[in-house]
Amino acid sequence: MYNVDTLAQGIVERKLRPLSKAITLIESRSPEHSQLANQLMEKILPHTGNSVRIGISGVPGVGKSTFIESFGKLLTSKGHKVAVLAVDPTSQITGGSILGDKTRMEELARDENAFIRPSPAGATLGGVARKTRETMLLCEAAGYDVILVETVGVGQSEITVASMVDFFMLLQLANAGDELQGIKKGVMEIADAIIINKAEGSNRMRSEVAAQQYVNALHILRPKSPNWQVPVMLCSAMYKEGIEEIWDMVCDYYEKLSNSGEFESKRRKQSVDWFWTLLMDDLKEMFLTNKNVEGMFASVRDAVEQGIMPPSAASKRLLELFKRH
C-alpha cells in the first residue's frame, strides 16, 4: 500500500527508494493508484520546475546511449544531479520491452549523482511513455537538476518529446553516399541543435561535410525561435570529444531564451498542452469504460472491420450509446 505523505516527504528529502516507488505508482493503470498518484503530484508540485529538461533523439545506431553516458558523466563531474528517462520500445506482439538502458550505460548507472529509469513505451503514440511528464516532475522534486529524456527515435516520438522538454537535441550520423537522407523536415523544424556523433578517425571528414549540408538545409527552414540559431555540432561520444562544448551550447541557449522571456512562455504553453493531453486521455478512458459503450464496442468494431458499417456511422453509434444514462 502506498502512503502519499511518506512518499512525498522521502522524495523531497532526495531518497532514492521513495522516488522509485513513486514512479511505479504513477505508471500504474489501476484507478486506485491513479487517484493516489494525483494526490502525490499535488504535494510535490511546489518543489518542481528547477531543472534543465533535455530531449535526445536519433535513429537507431546513432549512439544515443553512449552519448547520454558521456554527457551525463560530464554533468555529474560538474556537480549536477542527472536523471535519465529512457523510453524503451515495446513489442507489439508480446507487449514486452528490453529495458536495457542500465546495461548500456554501466558507468553512469554506478554514479551516485545519476538516476536511470527505463520505461516501456507501451501503446502511447510515438513511443513516449505515457507518464514521462510526471516522472520528470518527481525527479525534479528529488533534486535532479538535469533531466535527459531519450526517445525510441521512430515515428512521432521526437515531436512528442519536444513538447515536454526545454531543449531538443537531434543526433545524426554522417551517412556514406547521401548525408541528407536522415533529414526529415518535421524533425528538423523542432530541433534546437543537431549533433553529428561518431565524428572520429576516418569518419571526421565525412562528418564535417555532412555538418555543412545540415547547415545549408537549416537556412531554408523558418527559424524555430527568433532568439536562437540552431547550431550543427560534431562530437565523438565514445572518445568524449566535443561533449563539453555541447553543454556550453545548451547553457547559452538557456541564457538567451531566459533573457528574452521566451523560456518562461514556453514552459507555460507546455503546461497547457499537458493539460489537454491528460484531459483527452481521461475522456478516452471514460468513453471506453462506459457500460453502454463497453457492451457494444467489440461488435461495432467488428462491423467496421467487415465492411458492414462505415466508420463514421460506427463512431456516431457509440457516441449515442455514451450519451445514454
mmCIF file of N, CA and C in Angstrom, residues 198-207 236 239 241:
data_model
loop_
_atom_site.group_PDB
_atom_site.id
_atom_site.type_symbol
_atom_site.label_atom_id
_atom_site.label_comp_id
_atom_site.label_asym_id
_atom_site.label_seq_id
_atom_site.Cartn_x
_atom_site.Cartn_y
_atom_site.Cartn_z
ATOM 1 N N LYS A 198 29.876 10.262 -33.634
ATOM 2 C CA LYS A 198 30.857 9.348 -34.234
ATOM 3 C C LYS A 198 31.765 10.082 -35.234
ATOM 4 N N ALA A 199 32.040 11.369 -34.930
ATOM 5 C CA ALA A 199 32.919 12.161 -35.793
ATOM 6 C C ALA A 199 34.365 11.968 -35.350
ATOM 7 N N GLU A 200 34.866 10.762 -35.557
ATOM 8 C CA GLU A 200 36.238 10.451 -35.148
ATOM 9 C C GLU A 200 36.952 9.684 -36.243
ATOM 10 N N GLY A 201 38.280 9.718 -36.201
ATOM 11 C CA GLY A 201 39.093 8.954 -37.150
ATOM 12 C C GLY A 201 38.787 9.291 -38.594
ATOM 13 N N SER A 202 38.668 8.252 -39.408
ATOM 14 C CA SER A 202 38.421 8.435 -40.838
ATOM 15 C C SER A 202 37.029 9.000 -41.115
ATOM 16 N N ASN A 203 36.163 8.978 -40.117
ATOM 17 C CA ASN A 203 34.801 9.477 -40.297
ATOM 18 C C ASN A 203 34.708 10.985 -40.060
ATOM 19 N N ARG A 204 35.795 11.589 -39.591
ATOM 20 C CA ARG A 204 35.770 13.016 -39.254
ATOM 21 C C ARG A 204 35.469 13.887 -40.475
ATOM 22 N N MET A 205 36.144 13.600 -41.580
ATOM 23 C CA MET A 205 35.957 14.426 -42.769
ATOM 24 C C MET A 205 34.543 14.302 -43.304
ATOM 25 N N ARG A 206 34.000 13.074 -43.321
ATOM 26 C CA ARG A 206 32.622 12.878 -43.782
ATOM 27 C C ARG A 206 31.644 13.636 -42.880
ATOM 28 N N SER A 207 31.956 13.651 -41.591
ATOM 29 C CA SER A 207 31.099 14.345 -40.634
ATOM 30 C C SER A 207 31.105 15.845 -40.878
ATOM 31 N N SER A 236 32.321 13.075 -30.637
ATOM 32 C CA SER A 236 32.582 11.645 -30.572
ATOM 33 C C SER A 236 32.287 11.221 -29.144
ATOM 34 N N TYR A 239 34.821 8.758 -27.580
ATOM 35 C CA TYR A 239 36.103 9.323 -27.145
ATOM 36 C C TYR A 239 35.923 10.594 -26.329
ATOM 37 N N GLU A 241 34.815 13.510 -27.057
ATOM 38 C CA GLU A 241 35.269 14.729 -27.734
ATOM 39 C C GLU A 241 34.068 15.582 -28.142
#
